[in-house]
Coordinates of C-alpha atoms and ligand atoms in Angstrom, one line a residue:
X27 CA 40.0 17.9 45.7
X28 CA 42.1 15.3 42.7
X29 CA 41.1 12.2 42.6
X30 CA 42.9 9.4 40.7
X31 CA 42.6 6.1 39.5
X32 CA 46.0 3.9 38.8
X33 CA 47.1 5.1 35.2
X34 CA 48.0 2.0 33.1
X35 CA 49.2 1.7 29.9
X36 CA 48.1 5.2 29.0
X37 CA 44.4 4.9 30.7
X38 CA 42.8 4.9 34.1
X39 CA 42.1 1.9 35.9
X40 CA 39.9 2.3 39.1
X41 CA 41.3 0.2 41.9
X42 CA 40.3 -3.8 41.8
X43 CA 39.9 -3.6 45.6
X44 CA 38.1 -0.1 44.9
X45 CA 39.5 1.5 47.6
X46 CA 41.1 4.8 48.2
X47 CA 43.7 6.9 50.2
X48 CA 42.9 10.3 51.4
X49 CA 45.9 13.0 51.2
X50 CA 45.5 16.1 53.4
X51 CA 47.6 19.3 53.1
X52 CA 50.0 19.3 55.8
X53 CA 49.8 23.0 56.1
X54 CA 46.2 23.4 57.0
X55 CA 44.7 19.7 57.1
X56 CA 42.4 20.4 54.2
X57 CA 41.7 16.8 52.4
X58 CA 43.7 17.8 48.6
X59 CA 43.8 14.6 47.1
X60 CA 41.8 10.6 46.6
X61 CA 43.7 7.8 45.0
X62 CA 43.7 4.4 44.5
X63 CA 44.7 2.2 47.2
X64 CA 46.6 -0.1 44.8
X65 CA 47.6 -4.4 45.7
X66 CA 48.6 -7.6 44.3
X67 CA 45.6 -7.5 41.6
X68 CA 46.3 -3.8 40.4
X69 CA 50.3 -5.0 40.3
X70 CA 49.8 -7.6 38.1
X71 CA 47.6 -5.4 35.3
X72 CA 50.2 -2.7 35.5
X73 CA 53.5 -5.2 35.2
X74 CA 51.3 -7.5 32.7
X75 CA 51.3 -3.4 30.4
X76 CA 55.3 -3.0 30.9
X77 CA 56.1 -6.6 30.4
X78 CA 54.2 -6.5 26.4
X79 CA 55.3 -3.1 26.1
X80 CA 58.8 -4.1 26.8
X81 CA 59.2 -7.9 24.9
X82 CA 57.2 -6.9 21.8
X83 CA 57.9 -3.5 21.7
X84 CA 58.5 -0.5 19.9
X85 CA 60.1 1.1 22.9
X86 CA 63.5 -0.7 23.3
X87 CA 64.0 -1.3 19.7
X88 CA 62.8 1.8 18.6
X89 CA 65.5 4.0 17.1
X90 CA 67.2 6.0 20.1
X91 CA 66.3 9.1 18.2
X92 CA 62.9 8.8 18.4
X93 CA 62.8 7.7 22.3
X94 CA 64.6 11.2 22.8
X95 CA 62.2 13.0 20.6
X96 CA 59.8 11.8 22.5
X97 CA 61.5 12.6 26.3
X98 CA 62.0 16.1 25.0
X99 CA 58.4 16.5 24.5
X100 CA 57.7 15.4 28.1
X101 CA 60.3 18.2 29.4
X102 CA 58.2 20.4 27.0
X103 CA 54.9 19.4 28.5
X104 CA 56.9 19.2 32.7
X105 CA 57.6 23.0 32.1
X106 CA 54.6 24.4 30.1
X107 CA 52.5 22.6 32.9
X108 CA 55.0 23.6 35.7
X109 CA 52.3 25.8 37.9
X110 CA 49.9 23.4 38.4
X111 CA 52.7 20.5 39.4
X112 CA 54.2 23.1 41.6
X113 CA 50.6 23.9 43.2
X114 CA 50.1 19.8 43.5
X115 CA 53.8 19.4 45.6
X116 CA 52.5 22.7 47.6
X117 CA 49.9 21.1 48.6
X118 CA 50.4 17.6 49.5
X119 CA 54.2 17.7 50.7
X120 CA 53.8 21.4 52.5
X121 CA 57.3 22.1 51.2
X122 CA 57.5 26.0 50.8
X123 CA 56.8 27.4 47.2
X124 CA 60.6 28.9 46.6
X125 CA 61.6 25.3 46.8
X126 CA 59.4 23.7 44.9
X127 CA 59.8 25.8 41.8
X128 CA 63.3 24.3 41.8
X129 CA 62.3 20.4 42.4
X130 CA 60.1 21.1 39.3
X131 CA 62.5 22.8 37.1
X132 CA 64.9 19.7 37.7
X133 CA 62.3 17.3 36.9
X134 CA 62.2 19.1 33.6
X135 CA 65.7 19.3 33.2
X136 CA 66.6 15.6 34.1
X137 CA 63.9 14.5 31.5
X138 CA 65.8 16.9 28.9
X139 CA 69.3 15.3 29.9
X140 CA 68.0 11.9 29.6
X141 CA 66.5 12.3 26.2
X142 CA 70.3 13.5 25.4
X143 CA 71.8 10.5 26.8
X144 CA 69.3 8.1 24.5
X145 CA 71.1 8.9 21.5
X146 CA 74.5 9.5 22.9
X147 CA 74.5 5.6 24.6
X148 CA 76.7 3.1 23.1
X149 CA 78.7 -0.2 23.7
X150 CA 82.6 -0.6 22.8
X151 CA 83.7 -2.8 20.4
X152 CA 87.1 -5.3 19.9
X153 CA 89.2 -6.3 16.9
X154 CA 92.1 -7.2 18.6
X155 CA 91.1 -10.9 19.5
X156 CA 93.2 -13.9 18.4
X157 CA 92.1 -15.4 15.1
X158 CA 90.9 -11.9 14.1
X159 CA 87.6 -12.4 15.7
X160 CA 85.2 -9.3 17.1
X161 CA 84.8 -8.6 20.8
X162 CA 81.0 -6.6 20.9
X163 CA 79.9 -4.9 24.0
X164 CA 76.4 -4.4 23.6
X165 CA 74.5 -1.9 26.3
X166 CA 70.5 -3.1 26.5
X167 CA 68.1 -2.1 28.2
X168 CA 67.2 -4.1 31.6
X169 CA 63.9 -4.7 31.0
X170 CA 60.9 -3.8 33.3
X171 CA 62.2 -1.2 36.0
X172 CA 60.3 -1.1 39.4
X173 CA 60.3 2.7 40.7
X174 CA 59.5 3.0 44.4
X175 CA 59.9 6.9 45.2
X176 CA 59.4 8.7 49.2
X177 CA 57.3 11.8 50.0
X178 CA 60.3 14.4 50.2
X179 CA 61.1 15.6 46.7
X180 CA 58.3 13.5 44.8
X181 CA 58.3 14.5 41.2
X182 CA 62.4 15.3 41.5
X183 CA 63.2 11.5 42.8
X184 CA 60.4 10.5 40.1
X185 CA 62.4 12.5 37.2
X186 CA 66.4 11.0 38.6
X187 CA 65.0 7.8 37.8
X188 CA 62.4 7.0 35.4
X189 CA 63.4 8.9 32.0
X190 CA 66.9 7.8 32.5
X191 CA 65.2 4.4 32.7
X192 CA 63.0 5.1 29.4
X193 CA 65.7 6.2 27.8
X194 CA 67.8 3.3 28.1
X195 CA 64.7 1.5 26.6
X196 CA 63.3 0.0 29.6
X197 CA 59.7 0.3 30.7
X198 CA 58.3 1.3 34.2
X199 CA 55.8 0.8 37.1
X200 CA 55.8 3.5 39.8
X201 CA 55.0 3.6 43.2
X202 CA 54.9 6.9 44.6
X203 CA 54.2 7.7 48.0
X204 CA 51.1 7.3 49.1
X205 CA 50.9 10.7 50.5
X206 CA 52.8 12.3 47.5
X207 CA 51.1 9.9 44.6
X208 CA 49.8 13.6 42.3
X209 CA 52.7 14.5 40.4
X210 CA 53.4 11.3 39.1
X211 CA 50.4 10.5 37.7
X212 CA 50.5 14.1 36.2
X213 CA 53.3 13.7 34.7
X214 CA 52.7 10.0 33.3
X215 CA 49.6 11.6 32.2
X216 CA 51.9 14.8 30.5
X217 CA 53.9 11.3 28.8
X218 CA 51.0 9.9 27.2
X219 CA 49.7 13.2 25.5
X220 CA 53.7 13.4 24.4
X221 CA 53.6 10.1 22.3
X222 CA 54.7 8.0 24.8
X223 CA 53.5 4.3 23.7
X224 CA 51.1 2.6 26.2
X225 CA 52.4 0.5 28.7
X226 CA 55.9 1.8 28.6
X227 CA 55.2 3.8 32.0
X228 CA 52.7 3.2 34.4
X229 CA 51.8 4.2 37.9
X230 CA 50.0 2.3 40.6
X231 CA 49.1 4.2 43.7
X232 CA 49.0 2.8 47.6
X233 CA 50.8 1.7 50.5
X234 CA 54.2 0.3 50.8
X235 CA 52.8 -2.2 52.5
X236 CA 50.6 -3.7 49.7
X237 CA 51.7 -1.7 46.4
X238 CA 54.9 -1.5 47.1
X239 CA 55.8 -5.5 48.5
X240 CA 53.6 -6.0 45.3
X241 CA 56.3 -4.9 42.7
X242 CA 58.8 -5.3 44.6
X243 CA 58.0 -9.2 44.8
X244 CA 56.9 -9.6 41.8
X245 CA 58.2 -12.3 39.0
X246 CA 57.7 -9.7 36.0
X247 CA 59.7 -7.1 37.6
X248 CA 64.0 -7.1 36.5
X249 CA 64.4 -4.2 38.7
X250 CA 63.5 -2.2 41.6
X251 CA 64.8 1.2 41.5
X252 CA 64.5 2.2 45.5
X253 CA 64.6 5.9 47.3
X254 CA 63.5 6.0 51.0
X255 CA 64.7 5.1 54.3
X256 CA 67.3 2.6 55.2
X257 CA 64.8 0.0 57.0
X258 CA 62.2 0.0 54.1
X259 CA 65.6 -0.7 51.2
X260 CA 66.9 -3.8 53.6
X261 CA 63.9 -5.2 53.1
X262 CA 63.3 -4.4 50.1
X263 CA 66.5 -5.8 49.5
X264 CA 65.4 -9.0 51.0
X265 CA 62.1 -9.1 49.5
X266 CA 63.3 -9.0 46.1
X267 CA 66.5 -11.8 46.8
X268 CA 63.5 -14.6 45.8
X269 CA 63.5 -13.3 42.3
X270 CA 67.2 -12.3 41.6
X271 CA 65.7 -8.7 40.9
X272 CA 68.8 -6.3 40.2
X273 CA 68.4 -3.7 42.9
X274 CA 69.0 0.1 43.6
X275 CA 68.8 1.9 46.6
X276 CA 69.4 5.1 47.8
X277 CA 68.6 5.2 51.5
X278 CA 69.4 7.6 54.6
X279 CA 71.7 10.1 55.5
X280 CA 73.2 12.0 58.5
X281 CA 75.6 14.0 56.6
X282 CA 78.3 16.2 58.2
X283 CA 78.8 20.1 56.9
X284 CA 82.5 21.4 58.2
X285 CA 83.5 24.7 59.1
X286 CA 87.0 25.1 58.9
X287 CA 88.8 28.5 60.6
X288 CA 90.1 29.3 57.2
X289 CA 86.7 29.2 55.6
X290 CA 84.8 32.4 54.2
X291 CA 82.4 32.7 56.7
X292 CA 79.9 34.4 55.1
X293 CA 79.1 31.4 52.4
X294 CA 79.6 28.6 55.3
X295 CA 76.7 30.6 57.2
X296 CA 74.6 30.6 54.0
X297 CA 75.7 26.8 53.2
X298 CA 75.0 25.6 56.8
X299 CA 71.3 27.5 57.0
X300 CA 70.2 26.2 53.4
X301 CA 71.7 22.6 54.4
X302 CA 69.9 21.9 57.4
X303 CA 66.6 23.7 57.2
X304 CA 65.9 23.6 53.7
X305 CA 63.0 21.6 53.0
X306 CA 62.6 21.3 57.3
X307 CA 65.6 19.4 57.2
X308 CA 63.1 16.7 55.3
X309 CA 66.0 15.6 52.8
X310 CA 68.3 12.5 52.6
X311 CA 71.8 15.3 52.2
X312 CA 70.5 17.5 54.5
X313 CA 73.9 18.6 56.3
X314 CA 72.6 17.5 60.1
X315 CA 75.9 17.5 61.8
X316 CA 77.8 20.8 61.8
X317 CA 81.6 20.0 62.7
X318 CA 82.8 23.8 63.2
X319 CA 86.5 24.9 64.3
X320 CA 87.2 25.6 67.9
X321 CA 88.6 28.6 67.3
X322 CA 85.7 30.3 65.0
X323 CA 83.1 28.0 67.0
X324 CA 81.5 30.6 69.0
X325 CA 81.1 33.5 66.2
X326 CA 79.9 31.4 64.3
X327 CA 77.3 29.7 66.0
X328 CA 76.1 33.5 67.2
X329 CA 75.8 34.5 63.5
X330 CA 73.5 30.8 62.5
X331 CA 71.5 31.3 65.5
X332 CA 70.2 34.7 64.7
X333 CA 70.0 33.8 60.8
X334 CA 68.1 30.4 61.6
X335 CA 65.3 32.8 63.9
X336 CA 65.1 35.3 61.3
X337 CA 63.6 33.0 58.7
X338 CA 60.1 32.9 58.0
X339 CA 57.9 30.2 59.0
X340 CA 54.6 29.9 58.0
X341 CA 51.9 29.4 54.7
X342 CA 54.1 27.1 52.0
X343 CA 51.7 28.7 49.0
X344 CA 53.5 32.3 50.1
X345 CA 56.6 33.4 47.9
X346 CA 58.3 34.5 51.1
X347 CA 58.1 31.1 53.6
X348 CA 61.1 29.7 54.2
X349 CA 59.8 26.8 56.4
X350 CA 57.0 25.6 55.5
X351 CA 54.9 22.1 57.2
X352 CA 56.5 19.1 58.2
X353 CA 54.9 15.8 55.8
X354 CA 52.3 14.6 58.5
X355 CA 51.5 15.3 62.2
X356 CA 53.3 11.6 62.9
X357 CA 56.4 13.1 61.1
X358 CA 55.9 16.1 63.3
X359 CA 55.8 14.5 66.4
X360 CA 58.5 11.9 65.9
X361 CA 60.8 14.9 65.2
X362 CA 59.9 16.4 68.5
X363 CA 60.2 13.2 70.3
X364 CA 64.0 13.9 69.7
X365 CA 64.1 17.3 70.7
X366 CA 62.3 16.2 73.9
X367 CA 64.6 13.6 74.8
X368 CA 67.9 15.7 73.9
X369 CA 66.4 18.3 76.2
X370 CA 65.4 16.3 79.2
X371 CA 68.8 14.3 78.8
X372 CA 70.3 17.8 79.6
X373 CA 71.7 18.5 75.7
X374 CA 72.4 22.3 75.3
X375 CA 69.7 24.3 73.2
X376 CA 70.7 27.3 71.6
X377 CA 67.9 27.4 69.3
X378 CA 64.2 26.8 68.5
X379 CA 63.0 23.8 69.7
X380 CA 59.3 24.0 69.5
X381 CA 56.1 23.1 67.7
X382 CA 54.1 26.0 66.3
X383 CA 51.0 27.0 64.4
X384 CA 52.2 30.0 62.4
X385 CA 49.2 31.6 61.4
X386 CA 45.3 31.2 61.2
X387 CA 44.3 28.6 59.8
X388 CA 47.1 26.6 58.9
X389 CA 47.8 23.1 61.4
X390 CA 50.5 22.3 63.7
X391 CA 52.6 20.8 61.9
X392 CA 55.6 23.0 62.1
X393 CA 58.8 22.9 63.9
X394 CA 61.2 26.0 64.7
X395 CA 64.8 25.8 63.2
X396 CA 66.5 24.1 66.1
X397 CA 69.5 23.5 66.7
X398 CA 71.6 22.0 69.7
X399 CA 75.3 22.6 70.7
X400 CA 78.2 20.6 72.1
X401 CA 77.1 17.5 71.0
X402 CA 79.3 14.0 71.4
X403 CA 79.0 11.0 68.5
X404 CA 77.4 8.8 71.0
X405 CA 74.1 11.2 71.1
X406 CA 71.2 10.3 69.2
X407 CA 71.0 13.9 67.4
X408 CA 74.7 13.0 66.0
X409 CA 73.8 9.1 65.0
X410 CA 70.3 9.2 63.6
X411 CA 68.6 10.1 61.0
X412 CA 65.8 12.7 61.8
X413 CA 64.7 14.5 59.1
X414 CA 63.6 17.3 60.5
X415 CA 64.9 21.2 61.5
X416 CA 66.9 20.0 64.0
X417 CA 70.7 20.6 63.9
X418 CA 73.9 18.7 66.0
X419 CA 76.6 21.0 66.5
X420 CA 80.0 19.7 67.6
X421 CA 83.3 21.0 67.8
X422 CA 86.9 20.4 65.8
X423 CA 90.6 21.3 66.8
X424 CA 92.3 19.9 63.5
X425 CA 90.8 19.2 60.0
X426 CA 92.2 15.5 60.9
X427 CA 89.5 15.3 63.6
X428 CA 86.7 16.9 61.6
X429 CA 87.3 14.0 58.9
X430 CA 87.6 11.3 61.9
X431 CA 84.1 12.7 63.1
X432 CA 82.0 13.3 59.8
X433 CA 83.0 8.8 59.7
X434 CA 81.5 8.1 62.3
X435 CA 78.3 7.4 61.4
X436 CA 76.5 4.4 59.6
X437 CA 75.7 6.7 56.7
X438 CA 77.5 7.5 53.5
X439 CA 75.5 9.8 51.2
X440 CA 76.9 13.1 51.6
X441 CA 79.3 15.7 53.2
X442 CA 80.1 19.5 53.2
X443 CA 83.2 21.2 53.3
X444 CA 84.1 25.3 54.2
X445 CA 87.5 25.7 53.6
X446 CA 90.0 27.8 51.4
X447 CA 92.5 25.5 52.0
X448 CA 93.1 24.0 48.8
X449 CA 95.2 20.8 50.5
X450 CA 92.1 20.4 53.5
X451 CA 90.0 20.3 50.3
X452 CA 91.2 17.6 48.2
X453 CA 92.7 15.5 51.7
X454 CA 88.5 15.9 52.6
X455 CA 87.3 14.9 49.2
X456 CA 89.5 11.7 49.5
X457 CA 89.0 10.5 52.4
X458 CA 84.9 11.1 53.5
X459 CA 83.6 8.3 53.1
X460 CA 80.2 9.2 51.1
X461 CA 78.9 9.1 47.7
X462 CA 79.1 12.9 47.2
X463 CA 81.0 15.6 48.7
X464 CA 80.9 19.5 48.3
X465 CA 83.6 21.7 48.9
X466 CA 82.4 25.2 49.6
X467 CA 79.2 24.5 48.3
X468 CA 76.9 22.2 49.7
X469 CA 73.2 20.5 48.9
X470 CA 74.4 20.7 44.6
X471 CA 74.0 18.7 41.6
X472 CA 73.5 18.6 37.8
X473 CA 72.1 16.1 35.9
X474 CA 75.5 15.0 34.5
X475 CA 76.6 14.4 38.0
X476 CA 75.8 10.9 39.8
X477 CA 74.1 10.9 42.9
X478 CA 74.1 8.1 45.1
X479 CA 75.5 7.0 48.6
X480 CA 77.5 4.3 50.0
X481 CA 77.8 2.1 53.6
X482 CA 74.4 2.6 55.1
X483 CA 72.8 5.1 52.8
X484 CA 72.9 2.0 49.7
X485 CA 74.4 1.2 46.1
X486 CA 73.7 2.3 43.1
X487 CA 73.5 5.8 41.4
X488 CA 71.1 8.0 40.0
X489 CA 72.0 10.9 37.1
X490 CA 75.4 11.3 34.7
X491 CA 76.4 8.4 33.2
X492 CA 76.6 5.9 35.9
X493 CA 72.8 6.7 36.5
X494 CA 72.1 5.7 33.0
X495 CA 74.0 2.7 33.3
X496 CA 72.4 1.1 36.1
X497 CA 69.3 0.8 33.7
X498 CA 71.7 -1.2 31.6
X499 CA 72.4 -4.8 31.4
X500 CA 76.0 -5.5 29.6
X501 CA 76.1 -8.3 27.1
X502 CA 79.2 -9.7 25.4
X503 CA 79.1 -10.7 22.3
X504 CA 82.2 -12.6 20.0
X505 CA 81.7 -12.7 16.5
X506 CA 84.0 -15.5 14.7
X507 CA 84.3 -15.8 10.7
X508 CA 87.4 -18.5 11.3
X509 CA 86.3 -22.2 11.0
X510 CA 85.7 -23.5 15.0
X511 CA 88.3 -26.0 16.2
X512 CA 87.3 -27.5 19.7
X513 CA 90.0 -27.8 22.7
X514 CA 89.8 -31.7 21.7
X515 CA 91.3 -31.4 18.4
X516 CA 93.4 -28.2 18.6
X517 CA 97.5 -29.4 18.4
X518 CA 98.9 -30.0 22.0
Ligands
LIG875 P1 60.1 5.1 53.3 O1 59.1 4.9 54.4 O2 61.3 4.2 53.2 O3 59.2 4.9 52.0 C1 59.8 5.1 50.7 C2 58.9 4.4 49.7 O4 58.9 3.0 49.9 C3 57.4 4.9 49.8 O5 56.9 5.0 48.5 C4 56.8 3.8 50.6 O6 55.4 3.7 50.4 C5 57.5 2.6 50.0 N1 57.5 1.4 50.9 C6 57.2 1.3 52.2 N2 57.3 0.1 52.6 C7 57.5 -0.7 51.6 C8 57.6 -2.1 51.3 N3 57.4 -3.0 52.3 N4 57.8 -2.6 50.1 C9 57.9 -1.7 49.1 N5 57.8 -0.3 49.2 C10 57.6 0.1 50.4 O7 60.7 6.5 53.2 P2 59.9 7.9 53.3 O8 59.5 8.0 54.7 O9 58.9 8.0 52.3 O10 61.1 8.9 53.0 C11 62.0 9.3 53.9 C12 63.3 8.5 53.8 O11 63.8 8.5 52.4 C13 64.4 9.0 54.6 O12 65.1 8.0 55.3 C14 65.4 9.7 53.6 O13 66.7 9.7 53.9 C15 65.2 8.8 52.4 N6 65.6 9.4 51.2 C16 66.7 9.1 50.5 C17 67.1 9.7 49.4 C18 68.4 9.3 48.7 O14 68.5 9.6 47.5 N7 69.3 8.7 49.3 C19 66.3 10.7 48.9 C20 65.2 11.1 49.5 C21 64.8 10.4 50.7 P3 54.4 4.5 51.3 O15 54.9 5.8 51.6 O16 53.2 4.5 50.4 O17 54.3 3.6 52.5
LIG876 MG1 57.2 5.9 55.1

C-alpha cells in the first residue's frame, strides 16, 4: 500500500486534522493507497506556498526559457517513470492497461507542448495611436490557479491543465480526486526533482466536500480551474462568485455519434465501439447516443452487438482487457439503477445488461457492454449523463434530423460524425452545438487542439492556444512621450 502526505512547496506535510482516506482497487477491493484527508487548515499552508511563490517570485518573472527548460524535464521524468504511474492509475481507477498507457503518454506530451508554448507566448503591440503614442498588450500570468481534477483520466486532466498553467507563470494547488489523489502527487513529486521552485505547484489531498470548498472559497485563490460533473461546477461556480475568482469548467456530456448510410461502415463500427465503451463509458465525450440511418440501422446494429460481446472483460493489469472495473461499487450500482429502470419501463435490450465478476478474485464491479435500441429523446438513457457501458440507440431518416436530435440535450461537449459526404460534413460541423466535433473520427485530440464544451457541459478551454490563454490575464498598457493636455484645456 502508498501512503501520502499533502506535498507542499516541494515537501510533505502530514494532514493538520491527521486524518486519512483509504483508496481500494476497484478490480479486486484490495486497499492500494492512504492519503491525507486535507481541510480549511491544510488549504491555507498550501495557498500561503503558491501565493510567495507567485508575488515574489522567480517563477513568473523568470525568463520563459528557463520555465520551459524546466517543463521539459518534467515530460522527461512523466515518461522515464511512466510504468510505475501507469501501475498507480491501474490500480486505483481500474481502467484497463491498453488505455492507460495512452492517458500517460499524453500527460507527457501535454507537459512537452506546454513547455513549447512558454517561450512562444507573446502580447501584440500598437504604433498607430493618435499623437504617436504605443498601444502594449501585455499577456501575464493570472496568478494562483486552483486545479480541481475527477477520478476518470487523473494524471491526463491533471497534465491539460496545470503545466499550461506553469507555463504561463502562474502557480498551482491541486485537488485530485480523492479516490484518484496517486499520480498527482507523483508527478508533483517528479516536478520537484526537475528544478521546479518550491511552492510553485502543490497538491492537497481530500474530499470535495472539505479540500475542495476549501480552495475553491478561498481569498488567495485568482482561479479555479474545474473538470467534473455539471452539479459539482454550478456550485463551484457559486461558491467562488464571493471572491470574483475567474473560473473554468469543463463539466458533463451526453454526446451523440452519427451513422450516416453513406458512411464506411467498417470505421463507424470501430468509432462507435471505442466511443462508448472505452474507459466503461466512464468519460465526459464518450459518444452515448448513437443516431444511425434508417436504412443501414439494422446491419449495423447486428455487426456492434456481436463486436461489443466479443470484447474482453476482466483483470485491468492484463494487456488484453478491454473493459476493465467501474470507479467504485456506488458508481457500479448507480449505473445499473439505469439499466434497471430502462428495462422494467419496457426499453428494448439488445445487449449486455448485467453486473459481473469476471474472474477469481477480482470484485463486482463490472458491467457488460450494454446497449439499448429504439430509444425516444424523452428517455432517461438519451437525456442523462451515465457514465457507464451503457449505450442509447435511436434512429434517423435525414441527416437534417440526426442534427435536430444530437441538440437535444442539455450538453454541449462533443459529437461524432460517419459520413463521406463531404457537404453532411461541414453542414454537421456548423451546426452541432458542442465544443468539439469529429468527423469520421471520434474520441481525438492533440495538444494544439482546444478542448472544452459549451451549454451545459461549461466555458472555458483546455489545450492549443486558447487553453494557454485562459491562464492569462490581458493588460493594456499606453505609453505616451507627447506632453499630457487634459479634456479641460484641449481647444473646443
Ligand atoms: P465530481 O463529483 O464533480 O468531482 C470532480 C472533482 O470535484 C473531484 O475532485 C471532487 O472531489 C471535487 N469536488 C466535489 N465536490 C466539491 C466541492 N463542493 N467543492 C470543490 N470540489 C469538489 O466528478 P467526478 O465524479 O469525479 O467525475 C465525473 C464527472 O466529471 C462526469 O460528470 C464527467 O462528465 C465529468 N468530466 C468532465 C470532463 C470534461 O472535460 N468536460 C472530463 C472528465 C470528466 P472528490 O472526488 O474528492 O469528492
Ligand atoms: Mg464525485
Amino acid at each position: 500500500m502508498r501512503e501520502y502526505a499533502h506535498f507542499i512547496a516541494n515537501h510533505w506535510h502530514r494532514p493538520a486534522s491527521r486524518q486519512t482516506v483509504d483508496r481500494s482497487n476497484p478490480a479486486n477491493d484490495a486497499l492500494v493507497a492512504r492519503y491525507a484527508q486535507g481541510g480549511q487548515a491544510d488549504m491555507d499552508i498550501a495557498v500561503a506556498a503558491a501565493r510567495k511563490a507567485f508575488d515574489e517570485g522567480p517563477w513568473p518573472r523568470m525568463p520563459a526559457q528557463e520555465r520551459a527548460d524546466i517543463l521539459y524535464r518534467i515530460a522527461d521524468l512523466i515518461t522515464a517513470n511512466a510504468e510505475r504511474l501507469i501501475d498507480i492509475e491501474i490500480e486505483e481507477v481500474g481502467k484497463a492497461r491498453r488505455f492507460v498507457k495512452g492517458d500517460v503518454g499524453a500527460a507527457s506530451a501535454f507537459f512537452r507542448h506546454a513547455a513549447g508554448m512558454a517561450a512562444q507566448s507573446h502580447g501584440e503591440a500598437y504604433s498607430n495611436l493618435p499623437s504617436q503614442k504605443t498601444g502594449l498588450v501585455l499577456r501575464q500570468p493570472v496568478g494562483v490557479v486552483g486545479v480541481i481534477v475527477p477520478w476518470n483520466f487523473p494524471i491526463e486532466i491533471f497534465a491539460k491543465k496545470v503545466p499550461f498553467a506553469l507555463a504561463s507563470g502562474c502557480t498551482v494547488v491541486v485537488k485530485p480526486s480523492e479516490m484518484t489523489s496517486g499520480s498527482a502527487l507523483e508527478v508533483a513529486r517528479l516536478a520537484a526533482s526537475a528544478g521546479l521552485p518550491p511552492g510553485v505547484l502543490n497538491i492537497v489531498t481530500g474530499r470535495g466536500s472539505e479540500a475542495g470548498e476549501a480552495l475553491t472559497t478561498h481569498p488567495g485563490v485568482d482561479m479555479i480551474s474545474f473538470t467534473g460533473s455539471t452539479t459539482v461546477g454550478q456550485h463551484i461556480i457559486r461558491r467562488s462568485a464571493d471572491t470574483v475568482k475567474r473560473v473554468t469548467v469543463e463539466l458533463g456530456g451526453k454526446s451523440a455519434n452519427i451513422v450516416c448510410a453513406d458512411a464506411d461502415l467498417d470505421s463507424a463500427l470501430e468509432g462507435t465501439l471505442q466511443a462508448i465503451f472505452a474507459f466503461q463509458g466512464q468519460c465526459c465525450v464518450a459518444g452515448s447516443r448513437l443516431l444511425v440511418a434508417d436504412g443501414i440501422a439494422e446491419v449495423f446494429l447486428k455487426r456492434l452487438i456481436a463486436r461489443a460481446e466479443a470484447l474482453t472483460i476482466g483483470d485491468p493489469q492484463l494487456a488484453t482487457t478491454d473493459l476493465g472495473a467501474m470507479i467504485s461499487a456506488a458508481h457500479t450500482q448507480k449505473v445499473l439503477g439505469y439499466i434497471e429502470r430502462a428495462k422494467r419501463d419496457g426499453q428494448r435490450l439488445i445487449a449486455g445488461g448485467d453486473r459481473i465478476t469476471p474472474g477469481a478474485g477480482l470484485s463486482d464491479n463490472f458491467v457488460s457492454p450494454t446497449i439499448f435500441a429504439d430509444i425516444q429523446p424523452d428517455h432517461a438513457l438519451f437525456a442523462e449523463e451515465i457514465f457507464g457501458p451503457v449505450l442509447s440507440v435511436t434512429r434517423f431518416r435525414t441527416s437534417e434530423e440526426a442534427i435536430t436530435l444530437a441538440n437535444q440535450t442539455q450538453y454541449g461537449l462533443a459529437n461524432t460524425i460517419w459520413t463521406t459526404n463531404l457537404a453532411t460534413a461541414m453542414t454537421a460541423s456548423r451546426q452541432l452545438k458542442s465544443g468539439l466535433v469529429w468527423v469520421n473520427t471520434t474520441l481525438d485530440g492533440a495538444p494544439q487542439l482546444p478542448f472544452g464544451g459549451v451549454k451545459a457541459s461549461g466555458f472555458g478551454r483546455e489545450l492549443g492556444n486558447a487553453g494557454y490563454d485562459d491562464f492569462t490575464d490581458v493588460k493594456t498598457v499606453i505609453l505616451s512621450t507627447a506632453p499630457y493636455l487634459s479634456s479641460f484645456s484641449a481647444p473646443t
